[in-house]
Tab-separated table of N, CA and C and ligand atoms in Angstrom:
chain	number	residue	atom	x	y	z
A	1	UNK	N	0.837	-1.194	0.000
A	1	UNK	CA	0.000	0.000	0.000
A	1	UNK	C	0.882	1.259	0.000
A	2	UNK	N	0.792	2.372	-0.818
A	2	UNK	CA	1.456	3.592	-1.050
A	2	UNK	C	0.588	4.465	-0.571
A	3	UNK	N	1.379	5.242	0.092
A	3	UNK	CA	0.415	6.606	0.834
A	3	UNK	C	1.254	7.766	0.200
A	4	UNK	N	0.039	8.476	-0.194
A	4	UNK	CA	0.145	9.760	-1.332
A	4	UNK	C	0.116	10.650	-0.221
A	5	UNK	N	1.490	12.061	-0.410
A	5	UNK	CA	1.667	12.452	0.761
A	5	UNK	C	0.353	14.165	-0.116
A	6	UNK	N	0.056	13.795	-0.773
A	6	UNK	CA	-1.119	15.087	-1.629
A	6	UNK	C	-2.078	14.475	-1.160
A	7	UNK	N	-3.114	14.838	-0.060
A	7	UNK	CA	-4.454	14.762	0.220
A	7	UNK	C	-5.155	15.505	-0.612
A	8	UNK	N	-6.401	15.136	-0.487
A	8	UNK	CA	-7.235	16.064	-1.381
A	8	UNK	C	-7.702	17.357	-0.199
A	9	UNK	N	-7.509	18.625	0.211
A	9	UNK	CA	-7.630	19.420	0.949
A	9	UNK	C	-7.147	20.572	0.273
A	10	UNK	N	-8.360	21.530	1.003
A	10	UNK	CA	-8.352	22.106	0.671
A	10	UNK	C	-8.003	23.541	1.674
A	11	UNK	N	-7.618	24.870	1.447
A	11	UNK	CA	-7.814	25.825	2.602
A	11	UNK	C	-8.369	27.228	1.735
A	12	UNK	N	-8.629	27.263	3.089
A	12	UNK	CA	-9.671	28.978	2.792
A	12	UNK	C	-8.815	29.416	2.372
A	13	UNK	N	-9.312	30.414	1.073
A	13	UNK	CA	-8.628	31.693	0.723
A	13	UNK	C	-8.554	33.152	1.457
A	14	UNK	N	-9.911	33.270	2.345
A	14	UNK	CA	-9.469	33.820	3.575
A	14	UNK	C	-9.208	34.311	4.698
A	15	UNK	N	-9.219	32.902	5.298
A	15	UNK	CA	-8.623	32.690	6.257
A	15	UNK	C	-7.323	31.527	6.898
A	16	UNK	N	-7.514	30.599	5.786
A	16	UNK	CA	-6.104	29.646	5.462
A	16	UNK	C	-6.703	28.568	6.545
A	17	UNK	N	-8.045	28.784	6.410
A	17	UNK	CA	-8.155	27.458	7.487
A	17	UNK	C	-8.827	26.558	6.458
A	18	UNK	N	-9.041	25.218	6.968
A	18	UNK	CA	-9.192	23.862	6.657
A	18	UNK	C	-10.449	24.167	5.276
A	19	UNK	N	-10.865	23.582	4.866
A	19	UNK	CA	-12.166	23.103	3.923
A	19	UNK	C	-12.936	21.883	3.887
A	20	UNK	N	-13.389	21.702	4.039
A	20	UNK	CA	-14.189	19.985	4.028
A	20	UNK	C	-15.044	19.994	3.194
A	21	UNK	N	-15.417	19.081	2.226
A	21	UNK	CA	-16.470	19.314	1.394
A	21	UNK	C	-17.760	19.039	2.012
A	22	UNK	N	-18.960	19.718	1.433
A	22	UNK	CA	-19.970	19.798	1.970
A	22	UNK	C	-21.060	20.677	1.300
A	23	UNK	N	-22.576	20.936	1.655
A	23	UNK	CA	-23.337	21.203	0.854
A	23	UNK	C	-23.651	22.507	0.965
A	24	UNK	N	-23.579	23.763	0.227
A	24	UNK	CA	-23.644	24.749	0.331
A	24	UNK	C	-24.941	25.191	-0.841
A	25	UNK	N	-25.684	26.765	0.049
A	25	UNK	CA	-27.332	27.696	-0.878
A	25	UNK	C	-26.449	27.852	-2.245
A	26	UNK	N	-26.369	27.855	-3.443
A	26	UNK	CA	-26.110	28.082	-4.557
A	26	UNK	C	-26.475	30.084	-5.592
A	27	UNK	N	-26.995	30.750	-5.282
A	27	UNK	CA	-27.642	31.368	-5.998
A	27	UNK	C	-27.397	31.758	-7.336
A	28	UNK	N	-27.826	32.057	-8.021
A	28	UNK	CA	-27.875	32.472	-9.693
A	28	UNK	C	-28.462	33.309	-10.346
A	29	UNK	N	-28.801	34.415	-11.245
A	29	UNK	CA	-29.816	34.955	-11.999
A	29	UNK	C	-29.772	34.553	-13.095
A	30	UNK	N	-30.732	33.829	-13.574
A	30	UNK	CA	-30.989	33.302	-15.581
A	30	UNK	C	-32.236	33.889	-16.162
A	31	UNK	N	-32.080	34.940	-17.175
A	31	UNK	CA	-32.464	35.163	-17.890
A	31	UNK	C	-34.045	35.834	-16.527
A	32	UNK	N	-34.067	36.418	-15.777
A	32	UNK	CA	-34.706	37.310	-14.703
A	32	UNK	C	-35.676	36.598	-13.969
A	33	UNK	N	-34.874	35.177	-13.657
A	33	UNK	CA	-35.678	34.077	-12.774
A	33	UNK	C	-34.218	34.220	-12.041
A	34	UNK	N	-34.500	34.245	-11.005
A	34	UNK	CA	-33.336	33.867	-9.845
A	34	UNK	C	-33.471	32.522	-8.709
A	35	UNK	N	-32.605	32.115	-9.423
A	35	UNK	CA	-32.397	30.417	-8.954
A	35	UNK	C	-31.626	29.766	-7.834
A	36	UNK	N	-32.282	29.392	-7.437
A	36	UNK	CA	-31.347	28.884	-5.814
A	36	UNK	C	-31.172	27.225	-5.604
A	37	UNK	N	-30.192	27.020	-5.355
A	37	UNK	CA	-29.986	25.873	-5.255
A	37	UNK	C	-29.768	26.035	-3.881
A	38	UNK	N	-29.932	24.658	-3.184
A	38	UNK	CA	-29.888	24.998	-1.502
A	38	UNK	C	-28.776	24.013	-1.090
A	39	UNK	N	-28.486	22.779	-1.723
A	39	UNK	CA	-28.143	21.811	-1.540
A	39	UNK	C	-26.537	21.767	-2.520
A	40	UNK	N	-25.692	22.934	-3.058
A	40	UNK	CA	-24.922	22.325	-3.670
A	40	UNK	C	-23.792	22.080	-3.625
A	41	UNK	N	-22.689	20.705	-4.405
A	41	UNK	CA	-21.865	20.607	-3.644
A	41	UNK	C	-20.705	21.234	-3.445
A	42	UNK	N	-19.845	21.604	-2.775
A	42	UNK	CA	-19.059	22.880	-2.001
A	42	UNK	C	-18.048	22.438	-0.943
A	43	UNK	N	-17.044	23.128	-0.942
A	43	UNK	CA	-15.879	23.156	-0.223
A	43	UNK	C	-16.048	24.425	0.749
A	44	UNK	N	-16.035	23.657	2.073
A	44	UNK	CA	-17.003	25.019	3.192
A	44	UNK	C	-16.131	25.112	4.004
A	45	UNK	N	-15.376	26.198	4.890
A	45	UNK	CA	-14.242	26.194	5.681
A	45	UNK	C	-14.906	26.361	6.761
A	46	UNK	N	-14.090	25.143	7.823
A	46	UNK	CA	-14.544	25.138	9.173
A	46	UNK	C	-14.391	25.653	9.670
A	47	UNK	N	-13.662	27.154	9.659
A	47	UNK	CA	-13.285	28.467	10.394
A	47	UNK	C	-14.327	29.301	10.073
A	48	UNK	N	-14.174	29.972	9.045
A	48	UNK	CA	-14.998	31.025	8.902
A	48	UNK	C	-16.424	31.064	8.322
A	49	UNK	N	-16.868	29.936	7.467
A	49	UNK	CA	-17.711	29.441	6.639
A	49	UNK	C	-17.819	29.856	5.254
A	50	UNK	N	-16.889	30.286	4.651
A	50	UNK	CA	-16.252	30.453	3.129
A	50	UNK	C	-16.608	29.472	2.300
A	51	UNK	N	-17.031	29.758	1.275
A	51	UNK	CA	-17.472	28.656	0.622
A	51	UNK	C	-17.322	28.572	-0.591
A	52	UNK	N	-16.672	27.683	-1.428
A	52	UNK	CA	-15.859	27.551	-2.861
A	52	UNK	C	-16.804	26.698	-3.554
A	53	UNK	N	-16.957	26.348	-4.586
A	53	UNK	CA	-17.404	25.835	-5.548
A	53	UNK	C	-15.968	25.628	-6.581
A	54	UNK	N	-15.355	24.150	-6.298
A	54	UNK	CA	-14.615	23.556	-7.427
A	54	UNK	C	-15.220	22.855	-8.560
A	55	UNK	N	-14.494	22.805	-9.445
A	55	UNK	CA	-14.399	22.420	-11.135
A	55	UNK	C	-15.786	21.960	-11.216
A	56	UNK	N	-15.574	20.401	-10.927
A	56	UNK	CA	-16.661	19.441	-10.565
A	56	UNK	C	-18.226	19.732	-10.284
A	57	UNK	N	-18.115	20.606	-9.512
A	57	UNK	CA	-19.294	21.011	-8.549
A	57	UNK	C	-19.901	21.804	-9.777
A	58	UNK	N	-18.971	23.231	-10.106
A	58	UNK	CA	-19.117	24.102	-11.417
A	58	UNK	C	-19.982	23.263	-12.311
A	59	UNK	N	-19.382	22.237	-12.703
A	59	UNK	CA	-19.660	21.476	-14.075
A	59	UNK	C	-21.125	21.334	-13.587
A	60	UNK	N	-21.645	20.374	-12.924
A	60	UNK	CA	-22.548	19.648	-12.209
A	60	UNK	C	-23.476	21.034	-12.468
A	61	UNK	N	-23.451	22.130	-11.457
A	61	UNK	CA	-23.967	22.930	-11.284
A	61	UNK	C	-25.022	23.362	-12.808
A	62	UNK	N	-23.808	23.808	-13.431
A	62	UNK	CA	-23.750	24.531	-15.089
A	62	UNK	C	-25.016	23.357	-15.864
A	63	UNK	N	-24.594	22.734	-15.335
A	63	UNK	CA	-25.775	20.856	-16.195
A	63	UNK	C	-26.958	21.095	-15.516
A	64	UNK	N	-27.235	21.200	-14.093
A	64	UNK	CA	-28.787	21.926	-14.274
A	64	UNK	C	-28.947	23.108	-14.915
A	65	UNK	N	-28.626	24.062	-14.414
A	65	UNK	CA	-28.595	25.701	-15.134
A	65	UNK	C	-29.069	25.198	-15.940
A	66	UNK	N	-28.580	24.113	-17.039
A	66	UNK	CA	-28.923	23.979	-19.040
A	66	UNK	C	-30.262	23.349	-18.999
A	67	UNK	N	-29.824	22.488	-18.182
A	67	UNK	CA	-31.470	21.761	-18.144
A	67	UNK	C	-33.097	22.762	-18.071
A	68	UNK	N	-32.563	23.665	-16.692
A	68	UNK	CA	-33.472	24.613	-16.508
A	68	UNK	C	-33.772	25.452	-17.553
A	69	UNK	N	-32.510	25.859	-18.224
A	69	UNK	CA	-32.928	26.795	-19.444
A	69	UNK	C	-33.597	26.642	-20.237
A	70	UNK	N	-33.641	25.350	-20.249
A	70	UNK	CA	-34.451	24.344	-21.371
A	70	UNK	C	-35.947	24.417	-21.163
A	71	UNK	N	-36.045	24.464	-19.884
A	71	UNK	CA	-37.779	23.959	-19.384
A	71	UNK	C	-37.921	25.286	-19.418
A	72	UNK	N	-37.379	26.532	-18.729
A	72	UNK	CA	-37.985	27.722	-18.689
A	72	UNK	C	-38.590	28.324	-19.919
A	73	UNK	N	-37.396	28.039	-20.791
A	73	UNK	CA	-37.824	28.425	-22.640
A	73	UNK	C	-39.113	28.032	-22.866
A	74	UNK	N	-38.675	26.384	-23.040
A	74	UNK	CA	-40.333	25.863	-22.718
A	74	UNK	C	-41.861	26.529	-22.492
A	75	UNK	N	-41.323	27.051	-21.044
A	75	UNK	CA	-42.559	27.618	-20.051
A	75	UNK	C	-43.108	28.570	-21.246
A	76	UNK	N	-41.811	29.174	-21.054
A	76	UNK	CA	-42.075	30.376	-21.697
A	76	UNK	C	-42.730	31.008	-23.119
A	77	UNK	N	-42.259	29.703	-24.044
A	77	UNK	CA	-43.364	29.508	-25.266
A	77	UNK	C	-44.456	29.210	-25.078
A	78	UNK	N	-44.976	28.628	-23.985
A	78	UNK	CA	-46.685	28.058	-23.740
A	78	UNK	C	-47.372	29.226	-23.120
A	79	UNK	N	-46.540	30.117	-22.803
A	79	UNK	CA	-47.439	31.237	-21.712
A	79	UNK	C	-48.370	31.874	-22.586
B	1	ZN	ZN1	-12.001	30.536	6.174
């Protein structure tokens, strides 16, 4: 067994304390619907409560956003 001395960790930008991943409110404005995600996933510092959104999360995130854009358009032609 090899132990990788690179954890996956992360630290606040600022306050330089720890990060743990975890679920963080999201907010957004699309197209003059403002969208909240409550649940998304996030790198949250156990010091201060700073909260990052890496690559991953981004991506994930961006893939509803499209989805939504999709249904709102939708809506929005039937109104
Ligand atoms: Zn912090």
């Amino acid at each position: 067994m090899t132990i990788t001395n690179e954890e996956a960790t992360m630290n606040c930008i600022c306050c330089k304390g720890t990060m743990e991943k975890g679920l963080a409110p999201f907010h957004t404005d699309r197209k003059g619907d403002h969208i909240t995600l409550d649940r998304a996933p996030a790198w949250v510092c156990t010091q201060c409560g700073e909260v990052y959104f890496d690559e991953p999360a981004v991506e994930a995130i961006q893939e509803v956003l499209c989805t939504l854009d999709q249904g709102t358009e939708k809506m929005a032609k039937s109104a």
